[in-house]
Tab-separated table of C-alpha atoms and ligand atoms in Angstrom:
chain	number	residue	atom	x	y	z
A	1	UNK	CA	-36.764	-17.000	-10.928
A	2	UNK	CA	-36.993	-14.819	-13.885
A	3	UNK	CA	-37.736	-10.560	-13.584
A	4	UNK	CA	-39.239	-10.338	-17.133
A	5	UNK	CA	-39.097	-7.210	-19.464
A	6	UNK	CA	-38.169	-4.676	-16.763
A	7	UNK	CA	-36.133	-1.664	-17.306
A	8	UNK	CA	-32.930	-3.140	-15.808
A	9	UNK	CA	-29.944	-0.707	-14.551
A	10	UNK	CA	-26.803	-2.708	-14.894
A	11	UNK	CA	-23.016	-1.312	-14.610
A	12	UNK	CA	-23.003	0.155	-17.930
A	13	UNK	CA	-26.652	0.194	-19.403
A	14	UNK	CA	-30.195	0.998	-18.868
A	15	UNK	CA	-31.676	-1.956	-21.160
A	16	UNK	CA	-35.296	-3.456	-21.342
A	17	UNK	CA	-34.551	-7.035	-20.650
A	18	UNK	CA	-34.803	-10.114	-18.253
A	19	UNK	CA	-32.978	-11.048	-15.209
A	20	UNK	CA	-32.467	-14.831	-14.094
A	21	UNK	CA	-32.242	-15.858	-10.571
A	22	UNK	CA	-30.620	-19.408	-9.468
A	23	UNK	CA	-30.058	-20.100	-6.019
A	24	UNK	CA	-29.776	-16.640	-4.466
A	25	UNK	CA	-27.838	-15.284	-7.311
A	26	UNK	CA	-28.000	-13.464	-10.906
A	27	UNK	CA	-27.350	-16.139	-13.087
A	28	UNK	CA	-27.895	-14.382	-16.392
A	29	UNK	CA	-28.984	-10.932	-17.771
A	30	UNK	CA	-30.839	-11.050	-21.568
A	31	UNK	CA	-33.734	-11.441	-23.614
A	32	UNK	CA	-36.093	-14.350	-23.458
A	33	UNK	CA	-34.949	-15.987	-20.700
A	34	UNK	CA	-37.780	-18.346	-18.535
A	35	UNK	CA	-37.964	-19.973	-15.485
A	36	UNK	CA	-41.263	-21.798	-13.487
A	37	UNK	CA	-41.654	-18.443	-11.484
A	38	UNK	CA	-41.986	-15.386	-13.140
A	39	UNK	CA	-42.130	-11.677	-11.994
A	40	UNK	CA	-43.710	-9.322	-14.624
A	41	UNK	CA	-41.566	-6.203	-14.593
A	42	UNK	CA	-43.011	-4.443	-17.979
A	43	UNK	CA	-42.776	-0.734	-17.446
A	44	UNK	CA	-40.899	-0.794	-14.110
A	45	UNK	CA	-37.221	-0.269	-12.998
A	46	UNK	CA	-34.947	-3.133	-12.133
A	47	UNK	CA	-32.645	-2.008	-9.636
A	48	UNK	CA	-29.693	-3.265	-7.493
A	49	UNK	CA	-31.158	-3.483	-3.752
A	50	UNK	CA	-30.318	-0.155	-2.013
A	51	UNK	CA	-27.358	-0.294	0.604
A	52	UNK	CA	-27.359	1.848	3.479
A	53	UNK	CA	-24.227	2.462	5.305
A	54	UNK	CA	-25.378	4.867	7.850
A	55	UNK	CA	-27.636	3.402	10.295
A	56	UNK	CA	-27.854	3.646	14.097
A	57	UNK	CA	-30.227	0.560	15.205
A	58	UNK	CA	-30.251	0.372	18.845
A	59	UNK	CA	-28.108	3.131	19.412
A	60	UNK	CA	-27.558	4.025	23.035
A	61	UNK	CA	-27.217	7.833	23.216
A	62	UNK	CA	-26.830	7.715	26.708
A	63	UNK	CA	-30.036	9.801	27.190
A	64	UNK	CA	-32.116	7.173	25.243
A	65	UNK	CA	-31.907	4.604	23.088
A	66	UNK	CA	-32.509	4.886	19.034
A	67	UNK	CA	-36.072	3.031	18.727
A	68	UNK	CA	-35.474	0.452	15.594
A	69	UNK	CA	-33.511	-2.793	16.670
A	70	UNK	CA	-32.101	-5.032	14.090
A	71	UNK	CA	-35.537	-6.524	13.646
A	72	UNK	CA	-37.659	-3.377	12.970
A	73	UNK	CA	-35.193	-1.736	11.474
A	74	UNK	CA	-34.199	-3.889	8.816
A	75	UNK	CA	-38.052	-4.731	8.081
A	76	UNK	CA	-38.451	-0.944	7.595
A	77	UNK	CA	-35.194	-1.093	5.554
A	78	UNK	CA	-36.681	-3.799	3.394
A	79	UNK	CA	-39.985	-2.420	2.896
A	80	UNK	CA	-38.269	0.809	1.702
A	81	UNK	CA	-35.933	-1.321	-0.872
A	82	UNK	CA	-32.814	-1.210	0.795
A	83	UNK	CA	-31.321	-5.122	1.327
A	84	UNK	CA	-27.997	-4.234	2.929
A	85	UNK	CA	-27.303	-2.062	5.806
A	86	UNK	CA	-23.790	-1.440	7.550
A	87	UNK	CA	-24.719	0.221	10.960
A	88	UNK	CA	-22.365	2.328	13.110
A	89	UNK	CA	-21.799	0.549	16.394
A	90	UNK	CA	-22.296	3.157	19.403
A	91	UNK	CA	-19.425	3.798	21.648
A	92	UNK	CA	-18.376	1.462	24.130
A	93	UNK	CA	-17.306	2.289	27.776
A	94	UNK	CA	-14.229	4.199	28.244
A	95	UNK	CA	-10.762	2.437	27.526
A	96	UNK	CA	-13.025	-0.710	25.912
A	97	UNK	CA	-11.050	-2.478	23.010
A	98	UNK	CA	-11.822	-2.143	19.367
A	99	UNK	CA	-13.579	-5.633	19.417
A	100	UNK	CA	-16.006	-4.817	22.338
A	101	UNK	CA	-18.745	-2.852	20.455
A	102	UNK	CA	-18.212	-5.231	17.428
A	103	UNK	CA	-18.874	-8.113	19.757
A	104	UNK	CA	-21.948	-6.410	21.328
A	105	UNK	CA	-23.739	-5.467	17.844
A	106	UNK	CA	-23.298	-9.103	16.642
A	107	UNK	CA	-25.485	-9.977	19.669
A	108	UNK	CA	-27.883	-7.191	18.695
A	109	UNK	CA	-28.180	-8.287	15.316
A	110	UNK	CA	-27.947	-12.019	15.212
A	111	UNK	CA	-31.226	-13.508	14.861
A	112	UNK	CA	-32.873	-10.518	14.200
A	113	UNK	CA	-31.764	-8.787	10.990
A	114	UNK	CA	-33.833	-9.874	8.283
A	115	UNK	CA	-31.389	-8.326	5.509
A	116	UNK	CA	-27.808	-8.797	5.414
A	117	UNK	CA	-25.504	-6.577	7.432
A	118	UNK	CA	-22.162	-5.430	8.315
A	119	UNK	CA	-20.828	-3.180	11.121
A	120	UNK	CA	-18.318	-0.273	10.880
A	121	UNK	CA	-16.309	-0.058	14.001
A	122	UNK	CA	-15.731	2.590	16.176
A	123	UNK	CA	-12.386	4.364	17.300
A	124	UNK	CA	-13.022	6.250	20.307
A	125	UNK	CA	-9.079	6.359	21.787
A	126	UNK	CA	-5.813	5.334	20.660
A	127	UNK	CA	-3.550	2.769	21.789
A	128	UNK	CA	-1.007	-0.292	20.714
A	129	UNK	CA	-4.011	-2.537	21.019
A	130	UNK	CA	-6.597	-0.529	19.111
A	131	UNK	CA	-3.936	-0.070	16.588
A	132	UNK	CA	-3.081	-3.925	16.525
A	133	UNK	CA	-6.907	-4.835	16.348
A	134	UNK	CA	-7.409	-2.667	13.437
A	135	UNK	CA	-5.441	-5.181	11.795
A	136	UNK	CA	-6.595	-8.703	13.196
A	137	UNK	CA	-10.429	-7.098	12.609
A	138	UNK	CA	-9.834	-7.518	8.883
A	139	UNK	CA	-9.906	-11.132	9.183
A	140	UNK	CA	-13.574	-10.684	10.980
A	141	UNK	CA	-14.853	-8.159	7.969
A	142	UNK	CA	-14.357	-5.119	9.742
A	143	UNK	CA	-12.840	-2.903	7.229
A	144	UNK	CA	-14.374	0.621	8.370
A	145	UNK	CA	-14.232	2.664	11.185
A	146	UNK	CA	-15.676	5.503	12.281
A	147	UNK	CA	-14.263	8.727	13.921
A	148	UNK	CA	-16.114	11.492	15.663
A	149	UNK	CA	-14.582	15.414	16.181
A	150	UNK	CA	-17.065	16.201	18.489
A	151	UNK	CA	-19.202	14.383	21.257
A	152	UNK	CA	-17.683	12.353	24.419
A	153	UNK	CA	-15.224	10.231	22.417
A	154	UNK	CA	-13.872	12.725	20.105
A	155	UNK	CA	-10.361	11.888	18.825
A	156	UNK	CA	-7.443	14.671	19.261
A	157	UNK	CA	-5.967	15.731	16.165
A	158	UNK	CA	-2.938	13.912	17.026
A	159	UNK	CA	-5.043	10.933	17.300
A	160	UNK	CA	-6.658	11.304	14.234
A	161	UNK	CA	-3.759	11.488	12.327
A	162	UNK	CA	-2.384	7.977	13.967
A	163	UNK	CA	-5.782	6.858	12.879
A	164	UNK	CA	-5.211	7.771	9.433
A	165	UNK	CA	-1.643	6.665	9.033
A	166	UNK	CA	-2.741	3.372	10.271
A	167	UNK	CA	-5.351	2.932	8.160
A	168	UNK	CA	-3.529	4.000	5.157
A	169	UNK	CA	-1.048	1.268	6.278
A	170	UNK	CA	-3.368	-1.293	6.273
A	171	UNK	CA	-5.931	-0.144	3.189
A	172	UNK	CA	-9.083	0.656	5.566
A	173	UNK	CA	-11.464	3.377	5.104
A	174	UNK	CA	-12.108	6.001	7.916
A	175	UNK	CA	-15.875	7.578	8.293
A	176	UNK	CA	-15.577	11.118	9.953
A	177	UNK	CA	-18.250	12.844	11.471
A	178	UNK	CA	-16.953	16.211	11.422
A	179	UNK	CA	-17.889	19.406	13.466
A	180	UNK	CA	-15.782	21.567	15.818
A	181	UNK	CA	-16.475	20.491	19.112
A	182	UNK	CA	-15.357	23.405	21.009
A	183	UNK	CA	-17.333	25.841	19.130
A	184	UNK	CA	-20.564	23.745	19.036
A	185	UNK	CA	-20.059	23.734	22.761
A	186	UNK	CA	-19.465	26.915	23.643
A	187	UNK	CA	-22.360	28.242	21.687
A	188	UNK	CA	-24.588	25.662	23.104
A	189	UNK	CA	-23.670	26.894	26.719
A	190	UNK	CA	-23.979	30.395	25.272
A	191	UNK	CA	-27.828	30.131	24.095
A	192	UNK	CA	-28.710	28.196	27.060
A	193	UNK	CA	-27.223	30.973	29.556
A	194	UNK	CA	-29.048	33.542	27.360
A	195	UNK	CA	-32.363	31.385	27.686
A	196	UNK	CA	-32.466	30.703	24.186
A	197	UNK	CA	-33.404	27.302	24.403
A	198	UNK	CA	-36.081	26.684	21.611
A	199	UNK	CA	-35.313	24.038	18.582
A	200	UNK	CA	-34.135	26.896	16.039
A	201	UNK	CA	-31.181	27.399	18.732
A	202	UNK	CA	-30.124	23.764	18.029
A	203	UNK	CA	-29.233	25.002	14.194
A	204	UNK	CA	-27.522	28.139	15.459
A	205	UNK	CA	-25.603	26.248	17.810
A	206	UNK	CA	-23.903	24.032	15.140
A	207	UNK	CA	-23.426	26.498	12.088
A	208	UNK	CA	-22.204	25.136	8.952
A	209	UNK	CA	-19.111	26.818	9.671
A	210	UNK	CA	-18.298	24.354	12.350
A	211	UNK	CA	-18.909	21.750	9.899
A	212	UNK	CA	-16.774	22.985	7.124
A	213	UNK	CA	-13.899	24.026	9.551
A	214	UNK	CA	-13.685	20.045	10.786
A	215	UNK	CA	-13.881	18.888	7.101
A	216	UNK	CA	-11.365	21.027	6.179
A	217	UNK	CA	-9.014	20.123	9.160
A	218	UNK	CA	-9.690	16.314	8.799
A	219	UNK	CA	-8.573	16.628	5.221
A	220	UNK	CA	-5.673	18.417	5.834
A	221	UNK	CA	-4.506	16.010	8.519
A	222	UNK	CA	-5.287	13.326	6.002
A	223	UNK	CA	-2.868	14.450	3.730
A	224	UNK	CA	0.045	14.640	6.089
A	225	UNK	CA	-1.193	11.086	7.237
A	226	UNK	CA	-0.605	10.028	3.279
A	227	UNK	CA	-4.076	10.412	1.839
A	228	UNK	CA	-6.197	7.663	3.421
A	229	UNK	CA	-9.438	6.745	2.277
A	230	UNK	CA	-11.653	8.965	4.262
A	231	UNK	CA	-15.467	9.104	4.167
A	232	UNK	CA	-17.124	11.956	4.991
A	233	UNK	CA	-20.317	11.226	6.811
A	234	UNK	CA	-23.828	13.466	6.669
A	235	UNK	CA	-22.299	16.321	4.618
A	236	UNK	CA	-25.072	18.686	4.849
A	237	UNK	CA	-23.930	21.913	3.388
A	238	UNK	CA	-22.307	23.824	0.356
A	239	UNK	CA	-19.966	25.380	2.366
A	240	UNK	CA	-18.540	22.060	3.440
A	241	UNK	CA	-18.566	20.614	0.104
A	242	UNK	CA	-16.301	23.912	-1.433
A	243	UNK	CA	-13.740	22.750	1.766
A	244	UNK	CA	-13.557	19.264	-0.126
A	245	UNK	CA	-13.556	20.630	-3.661
A	246	UNK	CA	-10.525	22.836	-3.032
A	247	UNK	CA	-8.556	20.157	-1.530
A	248	UNK	CA	-9.497	17.684	-4.126
A	249	UNK	CA	-8.384	20.483	-6.836
A	250	UNK	CA	-5.196	20.368	-4.870
A	251	UNK	CA	-4.586	16.851	-5.688
A	252	UNK	CA	-5.419	15.425	-2.284
A	253	UNK	CA	-6.849	11.711	-3.032
A	254	UNK	CA	-9.012	9.375	-1.288
A	255	UNK	CA	-11.658	11.813	-0.115
A	256	UNK	CA	-15.222	10.162	-0.643
A	257	UNK	CA	-18.758	11.977	0.429
A	258	UNK	CA	-21.875	10.908	1.856
A	259	UNK	CA	-25.178	13.244	2.033
A	260	UNK	CA	-28.757	12.193	3.490
A	261	UNK	CA	-32.405	12.657	1.841
A	262	UNK	CA	-32.956	15.230	4.653
A	263	UNK	CA	-29.978	17.490	3.418
A	264	UNK	CA	-31.621	17.031	-0.006
A	265	UNK	CA	-35.185	17.541	0.865
A	266	UNK	CA	-35.671	19.650	4.055
A	267	UNK	CA	-34.557	22.712	5.473
A	268	UNK	CA	-33.815	24.963	8.818
A	269	UNK	CA	-37.125	26.513	8.901
A	270	UNK	CA	-38.679	23.403	9.998
A	271	UNK	CA	-37.042	24.611	13.535
A	272	UNK	CA	-39.148	27.433	13.691
A	273	UNK	CA	-42.638	25.076	13.262
A	274	UNK	CA	-44.644	23.988	16.329
A	275	UNK	CA	-43.143	20.775	16.219
A	276	UNK	CA	-39.848	21.952	15.332
A	277	UNK	CA	-38.118	19.733	18.109
A	278	UNK	CA	-38.826	16.539	15.789
A	279	UNK	CA	-36.152	17.906	13.527
A	280	UNK	CA	-33.199	17.885	15.659
A	281	UNK	CA	-30.825	15.664	14.719
A	282	UNK	CA	-26.627	16.786	14.045
A	283	UNK	CA	-25.711	18.220	11.807
A	284	UNK	CA	-28.829	19.964	11.610
A	285	UNK	CA	-30.977	20.986	8.417
A	286	UNK	CA	-29.533	23.993	6.564
A	287	UNK	CA	-30.661	27.009	4.979
A	288	UNK	CA	-32.946	25.571	1.987
A	289	UNK	CA	-30.202	27.129	-0.664
A	290	UNK	CA	-28.041	23.875	0.009
A	291	UNK	CA	-30.775	21.516	-1.248
A	292	UNK	CA	-30.166	22.010	-5.030
A	293	UNK	CA	-26.811	22.365	-4.607
A	294	UNK	CA	-26.302	19.334	-3.095
A	295	UNK	CA	-28.216	17.567	-5.730
A	296	UNK	CA	-25.702	18.939	-8.704
A	297	UNK	CA	-23.047	17.600	-6.441
A	298	UNK	CA	-24.658	13.956	-6.580
A	299	UNK	CA	-25.258	14.440	-10.294
A	300	UNK	CA	-21.740	15.692	-11.001
A	301	UNK	CA	-20.111	13.299	-9.196
A	302	UNK	CA	-18.689	15.313	-6.357
A	303	UNK	CA	-20.749	13.302	-3.643
A	304	UNK	CA	-20.302	9.273	-3.822
A	305	UNK	CA	-23.288	8.016	-1.668
A	306	UNK	CA	-26.567	8.462	0.250
A	307	UNK	CA	-26.916	7.301	3.592
A	308	UNK	CA	-29.653	7.756	6.027
A	309	UNK	CA	-28.126	8.542	9.651
A	310	UNK	CA	-31.330	6.530	10.421
A	311	UNK	CA	-31.464	7.118	14.174
A	312	UNK	CA	-35.112	7.526	15.309
A	313	UNK	CA	-36.643	8.713	18.566
A	314	UNK	CA	-40.404	9.759	19.048
A	315	UNK	CA	-41.405	12.955	18.792
A	316	UNK	CA	-43.536	12.538	22.014
A	317	UNK	CA	-40.357	11.490	23.470
A	318	UNK	CA	-38.064	14.753	21.922
A	319	UNK	CA	-40.908	16.692	23.490
A	320	UNK	CA	-40.617	15.431	26.541
A	321	UNK	CA	-36.805	15.456	26.907
A	322	UNK	CA	-36.346	18.501	24.983
A	323	UNK	CA	-39.271	20.826	24.983
A	324	UNK	CA	-37.930	23.241	27.444
A	325	UNK	CA	-33.878	23.030	26.080
A	326	UNK	CA	-32.993	21.962	22.814
A	327	UNK	CA	-29.767	20.490	24.662
A	328	UNK	CA	-31.730	17.855	26.309
A	329	UNK	CA	-33.359	16.425	23.272
A	330	UNK	CA	-31.986	13.248	21.620
A	331	UNK	CA	-30.704	13.905	18.437
A	332	UNK	CA	-31.577	11.798	15.123
A	333	UNK	CA	-34.187	11.177	12.262
A	334	UNK	CA	-35.626	8.338	10.956
A	335	UNK	CA	-35.209	7.913	7.129
A	336	UNK	CA	-34.257	3.948	6.538
A	337	UNK	CA	-37.059	3.373	4.892
A	338	UNK	CA	-37.817	6.244	2.471
A	339	UNK	CA	-34.563	6.984	1.325
A	340	UNK	CA	-35.094	4.687	-1.884
A	341	UNK	CA	-38.370	6.268	-3.088
A	342	UNK	CA	-37.790	9.755	-2.307
A	343	UNK	CA	-34.489	9.820	-4.152
A	344	UNK	CA	-35.999	8.064	-6.922
A	345	UNK	CA	-38.694	10.430	-7.040
A	346	UNK	CA	-36.960	13.633	-6.301
A	347	UNK	CA	-33.684	12.589	-8.365
A	348	UNK	CA	-34.772	10.276	-11.096
A	349	UNK	CA	-38.556	11.143	-11.848
A	350	UNK	CA	-37.821	14.917	-11.511
A	351	UNK	CA	-34.598	14.240	-13.819
A	352	UNK	CA	-32.404	15.509	-11.469
A	353	UNK	CA	-29.696	12.630	-11.987
A	354	UNK	CA	-30.152	9.481	-14.315
A	355	UNK	CA	-31.184	5.920	-13.131
A	356	UNK	CA	-27.496	4.719	-13.222
A	357	UNK	CA	-26.467	7.578	-10.973
A	358	UNK	CA	-29.298	6.627	-8.846
A	359	UNK	CA	-28.019	3.039	-8.752
A	360	UNK	CA	-24.395	4.141	-7.872
A	361	UNK	CA	-25.104	6.221	-4.936
A	362	UNK	CA	-27.701	4.192	-3.414
A	363	UNK	CA	-25.724	0.956	-3.988
A	364	UNK	CA	-22.776	0.022	-6.299
A	365	UNK	CA	-20.608	3.067	-4.625
A	366	UNK	CA	-21.489	2.263	-1.077
A	367	UNK	CA	-20.792	-1.641	-1.855
A	368	UNK	CA	-17.291	-0.320	-3.160
A	369	UNK	CA	-16.409	1.750	-0.552
A	370	UNK	CA	-17.290	-0.574	2.104
A	371	UNK	CA	-15.938	-3.791	0.691
A	372	UNK	CA	-18.860	-5.777	-0.580
A	373	UNK	CA	-18.682	-5.343	-4.145
A	374	UNK	CA	-19.254	-7.145	-6.433
A	375	UNK	CA	-21.384	-9.456	-4.111
A	376	UNK	CA	-23.386	-6.611	-3.554
A	377	UNK	CA	-24.401	-3.530	-5.295
A	378	UNK	CA	-24.850	-4.340	-8.766
A	379	UNK	CA	-26.795	-6.265	-11.102
A	380	UNK	CA	-24.504	-8.674	-12.606
A	381	UNK	CA	-23.935	-12.270	-13.364
A	382	UNK	CA	-22.465	-13.729	-10.153
A	383	UNK	CA	-23.862	-11.234	-7.842
A	384	UNK	CA	-26.301	-11.717	-4.976
A	385	UNK	CA	-29.722	-11.527	-6.120
A	386	UNK	CA	-30.459	-8.327	-4.077
A	387	UNK	CA	-32.778	-6.608	-6.176
A	388	UNK	CA	-35.590	-3.617	-5.831
A	389	UNK	CA	-38.173	-3.349	-8.441
A	390	UNK	CA	-39.687	0.377	-8.724
A	391	UNK	CA	-42.907	1.440	-10.012
A	392	UNK	CA	-42.793	4.849	-11.860
A	393	UNK	CA	-46.718	4.784	-12.850
A	394	UNK	CA	-47.987	4.692	-9.027
A	395	UNK	CA	-48.114	8.015	-7.092
A	396	UNK	CA	-47.932	7.455	-3.473
A	397	UNK	CA	-47.921	10.232	-0.521
A	398	UNK	CA	-45.366	9.226	2.226
A	399	UNK	CA	-47.348	8.926	5.428
A	400	UNK	CA	-46.281	7.841	8.738
A	401	UNK	CA	-49.223	5.287	8.924
A	402	UNK	CA	-47.989	3.304	6.069
A	403	UNK	CA	-44.095	3.021	7.212
A	404	UNK	CA	-42.798	0.289	9.171
A	405	UNK	CA	-39.799	2.463	11.343
A	406	UNK	CA	-40.547	2.102	14.818
A	407	UNK	CA	-41.037	5.783	15.892
A	408	UNK	CA	-44.471	7.947	15.809
A	409	UNK	CA	-43.535	10.644	12.866
A	410	UNK	CA	-41.429	10.849	9.469
A	411	UNK	CA	-40.017	13.904	9.039
A	412	UNK	CA	-41.316	13.380	4.840
A	413	UNK	CA	-45.110	13.442	6.352
A	414	UNK	CA	-47.157	14.656	3.302
A	415	UNK	CA	-44.432	14.380	0.493
A	416	UNK	CA	-45.958	13.202	-2.841
A	417	UNK	CA	-43.995	10.691	-4.478
A	418	UNK	CA	-44.382	9.428	-8.294
A	419	UNK	CA	-43.338	6.105	-7.892
A	420	UNK	CA	-43.769	3.252	-5.389
A	421	UNK	CA	-41.578	0.381	-4.306
A	422	UNK	CA	-43.243	-2.735	-6.208
A	423	UNK	CA	-41.412	-5.502	-4.870
A	424	UNK	CA	-37.904	-6.531	-3.036
A	425	UNK	CA	-35.656	-9.179	-3.342
A	426	UNK	CA	-32.603	-10.272	-1.376
A	427	UNK	CA	-30.570	-13.083	-1.989
A	428	UNK	CA	-33.348	-14.662	-4.499
A	429	UNK	CA	-36.173	-14.504	-1.857
A	430	UNK	CA	-39.111	-12.246	-2.515
A	431	UNK	CA	-39.149	-10.459	0.924
A	432	UNK	CA	-41.459	-7.217	0.034
A	433	UNK	CA	-44.775	-7.156	-1.638
A	434	UNK	CA	-47.543	-4.780	-1.445
A	435	UNK	CA	-45.692	-2.799	1.271
A	436	UNK	CA	-45.420	-5.793	3.688
A	437	UNK	CA	-42.466	-7.930	4.563
A	438	UNK	CA	-43.407	-11.286	3.573
A	439	UNK	CA	-39.850	-12.982	3.923
A	440	UNK	CA	-38.722	-15.341	6.434
A	441	UNK	CA	-37.512	-14.015	10.419
A	442	UNK	CA	-33.784	-14.118	11.076
A	443	UNK	CA	-32.918	-14.516	7.451
A	444	UNK	CA	-30.024	-11.682	7.685
A	445	UNK	CA	-26.634	-12.376	7.322
A	446	UNK	CA	-23.451	-11.023	8.654
A	447	UNK	CA	-21.128	-9.902	5.750
A	448	UNK	CA	-17.430	-10.019	6.169
A	449	UNK	CA	-16.636	-7.368	4.154
A	450	UNK	CA	-13.378	-6.848	2.326
A	451	UNK	CA	-10.968	-3.818	1.964
A	452	UNK	CA	-12.553	-0.780	0.476
A	453	UNK	CA	-12.217	0.087	-3.205
A	454	UNK	CA	-11.941	3.497	-4.726
A	455	UNK	CA	-15.233	5.138	-6.815
B	1	LIG	MN1	-22.977	11.714	13.222
B	2	LIG	MN1	-24.744	9.063	12.425
């Protein structure tokens, strides 16, 4: 197959040219290539397929289970131009060993995923077995772990330190959910006690200082642990960014940062709307002054990737469980399907970022940081033919009815986009056309990820 005359975004250029695909791999990039099957991409952008390294398919949060499984979730991802996901496994039973949840997730994903996938492990306690398995699981393709500074299995500062020292020794990357647990819990309890249970108190119970303090703490701990590769997930606000910039200026190394589309396009005034409960997620949406600052951080390179934190619960369910008390509402937003078109429209078309920067934050950087480069994340000879073609001449309004996510709303309802996903190719298979999944079932493959590379 050959993709003709598109604006091809490669690692170092944006050039009108052709891309030849053979046996699922990019065979050549250049002018006047031909093959039997031809896709005309005239006037369209030809970009590396999206890589979303922050999804929660089938996530069991105790009070509910996230509604997209590895089938509906990867179909939705594909329709949104994403060809690879790395899912964060849920917490397992107390005291379980490190491979317990990895084994669980292989069962959840195998035979269901339609795009390629990997898993981040989770460290919910530290003992010698966990530290040993961090090494042995490298051969199984698990080269990143999530740690939490809040929720049931938060790690103590000492265990964070131990984890980071071990990660440094082995060359692994540690993703961190940074929020100050004690203060969040105290504020939640105080609000409930005072009868302040409306959705806005969700945001007020976990202010940006809770996030910024935890970011600062983990980065100081990481310095003492020897500068392991640390990945701050879902950065939501500028105060947190200031913490990161401060330590970077002091020479602290190996700090990488992800934000999500919701923190670029939505703000905390949503919590005061009648349907405010829809938007309950952690970290919460922030004051709108953060949106543009985070875009600047993406442009100037301070933010490295965009994940989605896709974790969908129906509006109806959130209302049923949390209408009288925000603390009873399952936390999370859908977004795996809307990430690429929203970022392209709001980012590239609105000229906040270049097409090259778009490709870096949505594909190349996640591939490098999570051990999939150059097989994934780049349009380059020899790489997997994972490609999304985006049409900037089409205008689309985001509507829940048009999406494939298994949830009854989208937080981006009514957002006008100045582009559309035209065609999605995964390992040389055309899997999406006309907003419809047309690939085979069960075609997704587990990616044995290698060690992370810096960006
Ligand atoms: Mn989180
Ligand atoms: Mn998450």
